[in-house]
């Protein structure tokens, strides 16, 4: 008898999710006149969305794309983009989103690597792909009676649970992005879980994420699965928290997905508003980085007693692994909430760092969330998607996340990245804990702590901070003293650098690489000030 894998594990229970495209077609039949998508230009019903997607799916087939082949899509976030995604589901194609903000060489690499022969574009035709690529504009919605009465020329092809639905490109260690193929099973389970675990499945949901970010699928496809409406946030409001707050009220938005930094900035904007009577939020979801329950976040949810905060965990290679719902009085929430329990069909395991503690170590993910692997990179796929002795629930393949976690009473607790294991003077430092304590100071509204290596090779902690609007300036000694009240000396940054805003990646995460030159410039400025004080003093007599 084969021995059971001895790793400590958690199981999300069985998953029995219907095929997403069948659910969407059923929505169009049952609630044809219900609003499906709203963008700044138009409002689209479920009947119109599926008819529009059917027209695009027929166009895909007419261009010779067979089920299982990739179709690249580029353009702004819009109803057109949502229709294009649904069209790839109808056609059985693999959706490959391209962000036009990326450099042309990066986009060319994605097209070559994905081997897409067809590019659907929204707006102006991009100069990408050369002669081998067929570039076709996404047709506008045809609201004529004949167009709306018809569906796709052929029914959606049968696609097995392990067939890819979309390919997301994520940063690679070589400098070039690597493609990750996400399966039908993963998409079906993710969208069904969201519809079943929302306060109400048909919530009015803001569409905030870029097209090439995993959360885009959760926002759009998860909402459509539940019969809700997707409301596209205007691009200029994605970095304007005060404007976004007004927009959420005006459009009566009930569900929101935000990166952790964007949630903090929204909470700061809300703190300056005497009333939030028009805010109808019932659920806010956050992911991408460790959630920090700052005083501003607690205050926001204290003013929204009907709204819950959900902390999600996952990555492109294993989307939607776990979730933790924060409920009860916000003042009792932990500073660093857990990432919770696995979703249905997902088994998580801990590969321990030490043999005497089986509950802390690298997180491995098995089951429904696990992607097919890295496109055209068999060696990397074999290294990260590892074979296992059979687990308690029969899984023999798991994704090595590179994340350090601990299993506790509330499920999984995120401890940091293993490849960013930080030791200062031989002592392990949790950068997330440093950030949480910085954000607990009333003068700080955003913070990011990094390890900075000096010219002499010494490693030290440096932090970039954004001040609260009410702060007169950065009182660095006072903030560092605040940290020393709660943290060991090895966890206290050497210096704090004031910035107007923290740099972000396209997906909204804090861009810590972009912080390094900013911190280096501040260090040089400090050295220059010190040198000028002693210049001209000469040697003592």
Coordinates of C-alpha atoms in Angstrom, one line a residue:
X1 CA 0.0 0.0 0.0
X2 CA 1.4 3.4 -1.0
X3 CA 2.2 5.5 2.1
X4 CA 0.3 8.8 2.5
X5 CA 2.3 12.0 2.2
X6 CA 3.3 13.0 5.7
X7 CA 3.2 16.8 5.2
X8 CA 0.8 18.8 7.4
X9 CA -2.1 19.8 5.2
X10 CA -5.5 21.5 4.9
X11 CA -8.3 20.5 2.6
X12 CA -11.1 22.7 1.2
X13 CA -13.5 19.9 0.5
X14 CA -14.8 18.5 -2.7
X15 CA -15.6 20.7 -5.7
X16 CA -18.5 20.2 -8.1
X17 CA -18.6 23.3 -10.2
X18 CA -20.6 23.6 -13.5
X19 CA -18.9 24.7 -16.6
X20 CA -18.7 28.5 -16.6
X21 CA -19.8 29.1 -20.2
X22 CA -22.9 27.0 -19.6
X23 CA -23.8 29.1 -16.6
X24 CA -23.4 32.3 -18.7
X25 CA -25.6 31.0 -21.5
X26 CA -28.2 30.1 -18.9
X27 CA -28.0 33.6 -17.4
X28 CA -28.8 35.1 -20.9
X29 CA -31.8 32.8 -21.2
X30 CA -33.2 33.4 -17.7
X31 CA -32.4 37.1 -17.1
X32 CA -31.9 38.4 -20.6
X33 CA -32.7 42.1 -19.8
X34 CA -30.6 42.2 -16.6
X35 CA -27.6 44.5 -16.7
X36 CA -24.4 42.6 -17.3
X37 CA -21.7 45.2 -18.0
X38 CA -21.5 49.0 -17.6
X39 CA -18.7 51.1 -18.9
X40 CA -18.4 54.9 -19.4
X41 CA -19.8 54.5 -22.9
X42 CA -22.6 51.9 -22.7
X43 CA -24.7 49.5 -20.7
X44 CA -25.0 45.9 -21.9
X45 CA -27.6 43.3 -20.9
X46 CA -27.0 39.6 -20.5
X47 CA -28.8 38.8 -23.8
X48 CA -26.7 41.5 -25.5
X49 CA -23.4 40.4 -24.0
X50 CA -23.8 36.7 -25.0
X51 CA -25.0 37.7 -28.5
X52 CA -22.1 40.1 -28.9
X53 CA -19.7 37.4 -27.7
X54 CA -21.2 35.0 -30.1
X55 CA -20.5 37.4 -33.0
X56 CA -16.9 37.7 -31.9
X57 CA -16.6 33.9 -31.4
X58 CA -17.9 33.4 -35.0
X59 CA -15.2 35.9 -36.2
X60 CA -12.6 33.9 -34.3
X61 CA -13.7 30.7 -36.0
X62 CA -13.8 32.4 -39.4
X63 CA -10.2 33.4 -39.0
X64 CA -9.2 29.7 -38.7
X65 CA -8.6 29.5 -35.0
X66 CA -9.5 26.0 -33.6
X67 CA -10.5 25.2 -30.1
X68 CA -7.5 25.2 -27.8
X69 CA -5.5 27.7 -29.8
X70 CA -4.5 31.0 -28.3
X71 CA -6.2 34.4 -29.1
X72 CA -4.5 37.5 -28.0
X73 CA -6.6 40.5 -26.9
X74 CA -5.5 44.0 -26.2
X75 CA -7.1 47.4 -25.5
X76 CA -8.6 49.4 -22.6
X77 CA -10.8 47.9 -19.9
X78 CA -14.3 48.1 -21.3
X79 CA -17.5 46.3 -22.1
X80 CA -15.7 45.3 -25.4
X81 CA -13.0 43.6 -23.4
X82 CA -15.5 41.6 -21.3
X83 CA -17.3 40.5 -24.5
X84 CA -14.0 39.4 -26.0
X85 CA -13.2 37.2 -22.9
X86 CA -16.6 35.6 -23.1
X87 CA -16.1 35.1 -26.9
X88 CA -13.0 33.1 -26.3
X89 CA -15.0 30.8 -23.9
X90 CA -17.6 30.3 -26.5
X91 CA -15.0 29.6 -29.2
X92 CA -13.0 27.2 -26.9
X93 CA -9.9 29.4 -27.5
X94 CA -7.2 30.3 -25.0
X95 CA -7.5 34.0 -24.0
X96 CA -4.1 35.8 -23.9
X97 CA -4.4 39.4 -22.6
X98 CA -1.8 42.0 -23.6
X99 CA -1.4 45.2 -21.7
X100 CA -0.7 48.1 -24.2
X101 CA 1.3 49.9 -21.5
X102 CA 4.0 47.3 -21.7
X103 CA 7.1 47.9 -23.9
X104 CA 6.7 46.7 -27.5
X105 CA 9.6 44.2 -27.1
X106 CA 7.8 42.6 -24.1
X107 CA 4.5 42.4 -25.9
X108 CA 6.3 40.9 -29.0
X109 CA 7.8 38.2 -26.7
X110 CA 4.4 37.3 -25.3
X111 CA 3.0 37.0 -28.8
X112 CA 5.9 34.8 -30.0
X113 CA 5.8 32.7 -26.8
X114 CA 2.1 32.1 -26.9
X115 CA 2.1 31.4 -30.6
X116 CA -1.1 33.4 -31.1
X117 CA -2.0 33.9 -34.8
X118 CA -5.0 36.2 -34.1
X119 CA -5.0 39.5 -32.2
X120 CA -8.3 41.1 -31.3
X121 CA -7.8 44.7 -30.6
X122 CA -10.1 47.4 -29.0
X123 CA -9.4 50.8 -30.4
X124 CA -6.5 51.6 -32.7
X125 CA -4.7 48.8 -34.4
X126 CA -1.4 48.1 -32.6
X127 CA 1.9 47.7 -34.5
X128 CA 2.6 44.2 -33.2
X129 CA 3.4 40.8 -34.5
X130 CA 4.5 41.5 -38.0
X131 CA 3.0 39.8 -41.1
X132 CA 2.3 36.4 -39.4
X133 CA -0.3 37.9 -37.0
X134 CA -3.8 38.6 -38.1
X135 CA -5.1 41.8 -36.3
X136 CA -8.8 42.2 -36.2
X137 CA -10.8 44.9 -34.4
X138 CA -13.4 43.8 -31.8
X139 CA -16.7 44.6 -33.6
X140 CA -19.1 47.0 -31.8
X141 CA -22.2 45.6 -30.3
X142 CA -24.9 45.2 -32.9
X143 CA -28.3 45.9 -31.2
X144 CA -30.4 45.0 -34.3
X145 CA -33.1 42.5 -33.7
X146 CA -31.6 39.9 -36.0
X147 CA -28.2 40.1 -34.3
X148 CA -29.6 39.8 -30.8
X149 CA -31.8 36.9 -31.8
X150 CA -28.9 34.7 -32.9
X151 CA -26.2 33.1 -30.9
X152 CA -22.8 31.7 -31.9
X153 CA -23.0 29.7 -35.2
X154 CA -21.7 26.6 -33.3
X155 CA -22.2 25.6 -29.7
X156 CA -19.2 25.9 -27.3
X157 CA -16.9 23.0 -27.8
X158 CA -16.5 20.5 -25.0
X159 CA -13.4 21.3 -23.0
X160 CA -12.0 19.0 -20.4
X161 CA -11.2 20.2 -16.9
X162 CA -7.5 20.3 -17.5
X163 CA -7.7 22.3 -20.8
X164 CA -6.3 25.9 -20.6
X165 CA -8.8 28.8 -20.6
X166 CA -6.4 31.7 -20.4
X167 CA -2.6 32.4 -20.3
X168 CA -1.3 35.1 -18.0
X169 CA 2.3 36.4 -18.3
X170 CA 4.1 36.9 -15.0
X171 CA 7.5 38.3 -14.3
X172 CA 10.4 35.9 -14.9
X173 CA 13.9 35.7 -13.4
X174 CA 15.4 36.0 -16.9
X175 CA 14.0 39.4 -17.4
X176 CA 11.3 38.1 -19.8
X177 CA 7.8 37.2 -18.6
X178 CA 6.7 33.6 -18.5
X179 CA 3.3 32.4 -19.5
X180 CA 1.1 30.5 -17.1
X181 CA -1.8 28.5 -18.5
X182 CA -4.9 28.4 -16.2
X183 CA -7.3 25.5 -16.5
X184 CA -11.0 25.1 -17.1
X185 CA -11.4 23.4 -13.7
X186 CA -9.7 26.3 -11.9
X187 CA -11.9 28.9 -13.6
X188 CA -15.1 26.9 -13.0
X189 CA -14.3 26.4 -9.3
X190 CA -13.2 30.0 -8.7
X191 CA -16.3 31.6 -10.2
X192 CA -18.7 29.1 -8.6
X193 CA -17.1 29.6 -5.2
X194 CA -17.4 33.4 -5.5
X195 CA -21.1 33.3 -6.4
X196 CA -21.8 30.9 -3.6
X197 CA -19.9 32.7 -0.9
X198 CA -20.8 36.3 -1.6
X199 CA -23.3 38.2 0.6
X200 CA -25.5 38.0 -2.5
X201 CA -24.5 36.5 -5.9
X202 CA -25.8 39.3 -8.0
X203 CA -23.8 42.2 -6.5
X204 CA -23.0 45.3 -8.5
X205 CA -19.2 44.9 -8.8
X206 CA -16.5 47.4 -9.7
X207 CA -14.0 46.3 -12.4
X208 CA -10.7 47.7 -11.3
X209 CA -8.0 45.3 -12.2
X210 CA -6.0 45.4 -15.5
X211 CA -7.0 42.9 -18.2
X212 CA -3.8 40.8 -17.7
X213 CA -4.2 40.4 -13.9
X214 CA -5.8 37.3 -12.4
X215 CA -8.3 39.4 -10.4
X216 CA -9.8 40.6 -13.6
X217 CA -11.3 37.2 -14.1
X218 CA -12.6 37.1 -10.6
X219 CA -14.2 40.5 -10.9
X220 CA -15.8 39.9 -14.3
X221 CA -16.5 36.2 -14.7
X222 CA -17.3 35.6 -11.0
X223 CA -19.8 38.4 -11.1
X224 CA -21.4 37.2 -14.3
X225 CA -21.6 33.7 -12.9
X226 CA -23.8 35.1 -10.1
X227 CA -26.0 37.2 -12.3
X228 CA -24.5 40.5 -11.1
X229 CA -23.4 43.5 -13.0
X230 CA -19.8 44.5 -13.8
X231 CA -19.1 48.3 -13.7
X232 CA -15.8 49.4 -15.3
X233 CA -13.9 51.9 -13.2
X234 CA -12.7 54.8 -15.4
X235 CA -8.9 54.6 -15.9
X236 CA -8.2 58.0 -14.4
X237 CA -9.8 57.0 -11.1
X238 CA -7.7 53.9 -10.5
X239 CA -5.0 56.2 -8.9
X240 CA -7.4 58.8 -7.6
X241 CA -8.8 57.4 -4.3
X242 CA -11.0 60.4 -3.6
X243 CA -12.5 60.3 -7.1
X244 CA -12.9 56.5 -6.8
X245 CA -14.8 57.0 -3.5
X246 CA -17.2 59.3 -5.3
X247 CA -17.6 56.9 -8.2
X248 CA -18.4 54.0 -5.9
X249 CA -21.2 56.0 -4.2
X250 CA -22.5 57.4 -7.5
X251 CA -22.7 53.9 -9.1
X252 CA -24.0 52.2 -5.9
X253 CA -21.2 49.7 -6.0
X254 CA -21.7 46.7 -3.7
X255 CA -18.5 44.7 -4.2
X256 CA -14.9 45.8 -4.8
X257 CA -11.6 44.1 -5.5
X258 CA -8.5 46.1 -4.6
X259 CA -4.8 45.6 -4.1
X260 CA -3.8 46.2 -0.5
X261 CA -2.1 49.5 -1.2
X262 CA -5.2 50.8 -3.1
X263 CA -7.4 49.8 -0.2
X264 CA -5.2 51.7 2.3
X265 CA -5.4 54.8 0.0
X266 CA -9.2 54.5 -0.3
X267 CA -9.4 54.3 3.5
X268 CA -7.3 57.4 3.9
X269 CA -9.6 59.3 1.4
X270 CA -12.6 58.1 3.4
X271 CA -11.1 59.4 6.6
X272 CA -11.5 62.9 5.3
X273 CA -15.2 62.5 4.5
X274 CA -17.6 63.4 7.4
X275 CA -20.3 61.0 6.0
X276 CA -20.3 57.8 3.9
X277 CA -24.0 57.5 3.7
X278 CA -24.0 56.9 0.0
X279 CA -21.5 54.1 0.1
X280 CA -23.3 50.8 -0.3
X281 CA -20.4 48.4 -0.2
X282 CA -21.2 44.9 1.1
X283 CA -17.9 43.2 0.4
X284 CA -14.3 44.3 -0.2
X285 CA -11.8 41.7 -1.5
X286 CA -8.1 42.2 -1.4
X287 CA -5.1 40.1 -2.6
X288 CA -1.7 40.4 -4.1
X289 CA 0.2 41.3 -0.9
X290 CA -0.1 40.7 2.8
X291 CA -3.1 42.7 4.1
X292 CA -2.3 45.1 6.9
X293 CA -5.3 46.3 9.0
X294 CA -4.2 49.8 9.6
X295 CA -6.0 52.4 11.7
X296 CA -7.5 53.9 8.5
X297 CA -8.7 50.5 7.3
X298 CA -10.3 49.7 10.7
X299 CA -11.9 53.1 10.8
X300 CA -13.4 52.6 7.3
X301 CA -15.0 49.3 8.1
X302 CA -16.1 50.6 11.5
X303 CA -18.2 53.1 9.5
X304 CA -19.5 50.3 7.1
X305 CA -21.1 47.8 9.5
X306 CA -22.8 45.9 6.7
X307 CA -19.5 45.5 4.7
X308 CA -17.1 42.6 5.2
X309 CA -13.4 42.4 4.3
X310 CA -12.1 39.2 2.6
X311 CA -8.4 38.5 2.4
X312 CA -7.6 36.3 -0.6
X313 CA -4.4 34.4 -1.4
X314 CA -3.2 33.0 -4.7
X315 CA -0.8 33.6 -7.6
X316 CA -0.9 33.2 -11.4
X317 CA 0.5 29.7 -11.0
X318 CA -2.3 28.6 -8.5
X319 CA -5.1 31.1 -8.6
X320 CA -7.5 31.5 -5.7
X321 CA -6.0 29.2 -3.1
X322 CA -7.5 30.4 0.1
X323 CA -9.6 33.1 1.7
X324 CA -10.3 34.6 5.2
X325 CA -13.3 36.7 6.1
X326 CA -12.8 39.5 8.6
X327 CA -15.9 40.0 10.7
X328 CA -16.8 41.4 14.0
X329 CA -15.5 44.7 15.4
X330 CA -12.7 46.0 13.2
X331 CA -10.7 47.2 16.3
X332 CA -10.3 43.5 17.2
X333 CA -8.9 42.5 13.8
X334 CA -5.3 41.4 13.8
X335 CA -2.7 43.7 12.2
X336 CA -1.7 40.9 9.8
X337 CA -4.8 38.8 9.1
X338 CA -4.4 35.1 8.1
X339 CA -4.9 34.1 4.5
X340 CA -7.4 31.6 5.7
X341 CA -8.7 28.2 4.6
X342 CA -8.4 26.6 1.1
X343 CA -11.2 26.8 -1.3
X344 CA -13.1 23.7 -2.5
X345 CA -11.0 21.3 -4.5
X346 CA -7.8 22.7 -3.1
X347 CA -5.4 21.0 -0.8
X348 CA -2.5 23.0 0.8
X349 CA 0.6 21.3 2.3
X350 CA 3.5 22.6 4.3
X351 CA 7.0 21.5 3.5
X352 CA 8.6 22.2 6.9
X353 CA 11.9 24.1 7.4
X354 CA 12.6 22.2 10.6
X355 CA 11.8 18.6 11.4
X356 CA 10.6 19.6 14.9
X357 CA 7.9 22.0 13.5
X358 CA 5.8 20.4 10.8
X359 CA 3.4 23.4 10.7
X360 CA 5.8 26.1 9.4
X361 CA 7.5 26.0 6.0
X362 CA 7.0 26.4 2.3
X363 CA 3.4 26.3 1.1
X364 CA 2.6 23.8 -1.6
X365 CA -0.7 23.9 -3.5
X366 CA -2.5 20.9 -5.0
X367 CA -5.8 20.3 -6.7
X368 CA -8.2 22.7 -8.5
X369 CA -6.2 26.0 -8.4
X370 CA -3.0 24.5 -9.9
X371 CA -2.3 25.7 -13.4
X372 CA -1.0 23.5 -16.3
X373 CA 2.5 24.9 -15.9
X374 CA 4.8 27.4 -17.6
X375 CA 4.3 27.7 -21.4
X376 CA 7.2 26.3 -23.4
X377 CA 9.4 25.9 -20.2
X378 CA 9.3 22.2 -19.3
X379 CA 12.4 22.4 -17.0
X380 CA 10.9 25.3 -15.0
X381 CA 7.6 23.6 -14.9
X382 CA 9.1 20.4 -13.6
X383 CA 11.0 22.3 -10.9
X384 CA 8.1 24.4 -9.6
X385 CA 5.2 21.9 -10.2
X386 CA 6.6 19.0 -8.3
X387 CA 5.6 15.4 -8.1
X388 CA 4.6 14.2 -4.6
X389 CA 3.8 10.9 -2.9
X390 CA 0.0 10.7 -2.8
X391 CA -1.6 13.2 -0.4
X392 CA -4.5 12.4 1.9
X393 CA -6.8 13.4 -0.9
X394 CA -5.0 11.6 -3.7
X395 CA -3.0 14.5 -5.2
X396 CA 0.4 13.7 -6.7
X397 CA 1.3 17.1 -8.1
X398 CA 1.7 20.4 -6.4
X399 CA 2.9 23.9 -7.1
X400 CA 5.8 25.1 -4.9
X401 CA 4.8 28.7 -4.1
X402 CA 8.1 29.9 -2.5
X403 CA 6.0 31.4 0.3
X404 CA 6.6 30.7 3.9
X405 CA 3.5 30.0 5.9
X406 CA 2.3 28.6 9.2
X407 CA -0.9 26.5 9.9
X408 CA -2.8 28.0 12.8
X409 CA -6.3 28.0 14.2
X410 CA -7.5 30.3 11.5
X411 CA -5.9 28.4 8.7
X412 CA -2.9 29.6 6.9
X413 CA -0.8 32.6 8.1
X414 CA 1.6 34.2 5.5
X415 CA 5.1 34.8 6.9
X416 CA 6.9 36.1 3.7
X417 CA 8.7 35.0 0.6
X418 CA 11.4 32.4 1.1
X419 CA 13.6 34.0 -1.6
X420 CA 13.3 37.3 0.4
X421 CA 14.3 35.7 3.7
X422 CA 15.8 38.7 5.5
X423 CA 18.4 38.4 8.3
X424 CA 19.9 41.4 9.9
X425 CA 22.9 40.6 12.1
X426 CA 21.9 37.0 12.0
X427 CA 18.4 37.5 13.1
X428 CA 15.4 36.8 10.9
X429 CA 13.3 40.0 10.3
X430 CA 9.6 40.0 9.1
X431 CA 9.3 43.0 6.8
X432 CA 5.5 42.7 6.9
X433 CA 5.6 43.3 10.7
X434 CA 7.8 46.4 10.2
X435 CA 5.3 47.8 7.7
X436 CA 2.4 47.1 10.0
X437 CA 4.0 49.0 12.9
X438 CA 4.9 51.9 10.6
X439 CA 1.3 52.1 9.5
X440 CA 0.1 52.1 13.1
X441 CA 1.8 55.5 13.5
X442 CA -0.7 58.3 13.1
X443 CA 1.6 60.3 10.8
X444 CA 2.1 57.4 8.3
X445 CA -0.4 56.5 5.6
X446 CA 1.6 54.1 3.4
X447 CA 4.9 52.4 4.0
X448 CA 7.2 49.8 2.4
X449 CA 10.3 48.4 4.1
X450 CA 13.1 46.9 2.0
X451 CA 16.6 45.5 2.4
X452 CA 19.1 48.0 1.0
X453 CA 22.7 47.0 0.3
X454 CA 25.2 49.8 0.7
X455 CA 28.2 50.5 -1.5
X456 CA 30.3 48.8 1.1
X457 CA 28.1 45.7 1.0
X458 CA 26.4 46.1 4.3
X459 CA 22.7 45.0 4.5
X460 CA 20.3 47.3 6.3
X461 CA 16.6 48.0 6.5
X462 CA 15.3 51.2 4.9
X463 CA 11.7 52.3 4.7
X464 CA 9.8 54.6 2.3
X465 CA 6.8 56.3 3.9
X466 CA 3.9 58.4 2.7
X467 CA 2.7 60.9 5.2
X468 CA -0.9 61.5 6.4
X469 CA -2.5 64.7 5.1
X470 CA -2.6 66.1 8.6
X471 CA 1.1 65.5 9.3
X472 CA 3.2 68.7 9.4
X473 CA 6.3 66.7 8.3
X474 CA 8.3 63.6 8.9
X475 CA 9.5 63.4 12.4
X476 CA 11.9 60.6 11.8
X477 CA 13.3 60.2 15.4
X478 CA 9.7 60.0 16.7
X479 CA 8.6 57.4 14.2
X480 CA 11.7 55.3 14.9
X481 CA 11.1 55.6 18.6
X482 CA 7.5 54.3 18.0
X483 CA 9.0 51.3 16.2
X484 CA 11.4 50.6 19.0
X485 CA 8.5 50.4 21.4
X486 CA 7.2 47.2 19.7
X487 CA 10.0 45.8 17.5
X488 CA 13.5 44.4 18.3
X489 CA 16.4 46.7 17.3
X490 CA 17.2 44.4 14.3
X491 CA 13.7 45.2 12.9
X492 CA 14.0 49.0 13.1
X493 CA 15.0 50.6 9.8
X494 CA 18.2 52.6 9.6
X495 CA 16.3 55.5 8.0
X496 CA 13.0 56.6 6.7
X497 CA 12.5 58.3 3.3
X498 CA 9.5 60.4 2.6
X499 CA 7.9 59.9 -0.8
X500 CA 4.7 61.4 -2.3
X501 CA 3.5 58.0 -3.3
X502 CA 4.8 54.4 -3.3
X503 CA 5.6 53.1 -6.8
X504 CA 3.3 50.4 -8.1
X505 CA 3.5 47.6 -10.5
X506 CA 0.8 47.4 -13.3
X507 CA -1.2 45.1 -11.1
X508 CA -1.2 47.6 -8.2
X509 CA 1.4 45.9 -5.9
X510 CA 4.2 48.0 -4.3
X511 CA 7.1 48.0 -6.7
X512 CA 10.0 47.5 -4.3
X513 CA 12.6 47.4 -7.0
X514 CA 11.6 50.9 -8.1
X515 CA 12.1 52.0 -4.5
X516 CA 15.8 51.1 -4.4
X517 CA 17.1 54.1 -6.5
X518 CA 14.8 56.4 -4.5
X519 CA 16.3 55.2 -1.2
X520 CA 19.8 55.3 -2.6
X521 CA 19.4 58.9 -3.6
X522 CA 18.2 59.8 -0.1
X523 CA 21.2 58.0 1.4
X524 CA 23.5 60.0 -0.9
X525 CA 21.8 63.2 0.1
X526 CA 22.3 62.4 3.8
X527 CA 25.9 61.7 3.3
X528 CA 26.3 65.0 1.4
X529 CA 24.7 66.9 4.3
X530 CA 27.0 65.3 6.8
X531 CA 30.1 65.9 4.6
X532 CA 29.2 69.6 4.2
X533 CA 29.0 70.0 8.0
X534 CA 32.6 68.9 8.4
X535 CA 34.0 70.5 5.3
X536 CA 36.7 73.1 5.9
X537 CA 37.1 72.3 9.6
X538 CA 40.5 70.8 9.0
X539 CA 42.4 68.6 11.4
X540 CA 42.2 69.4 15.2
X541 CA 45.2 71.3 16.6

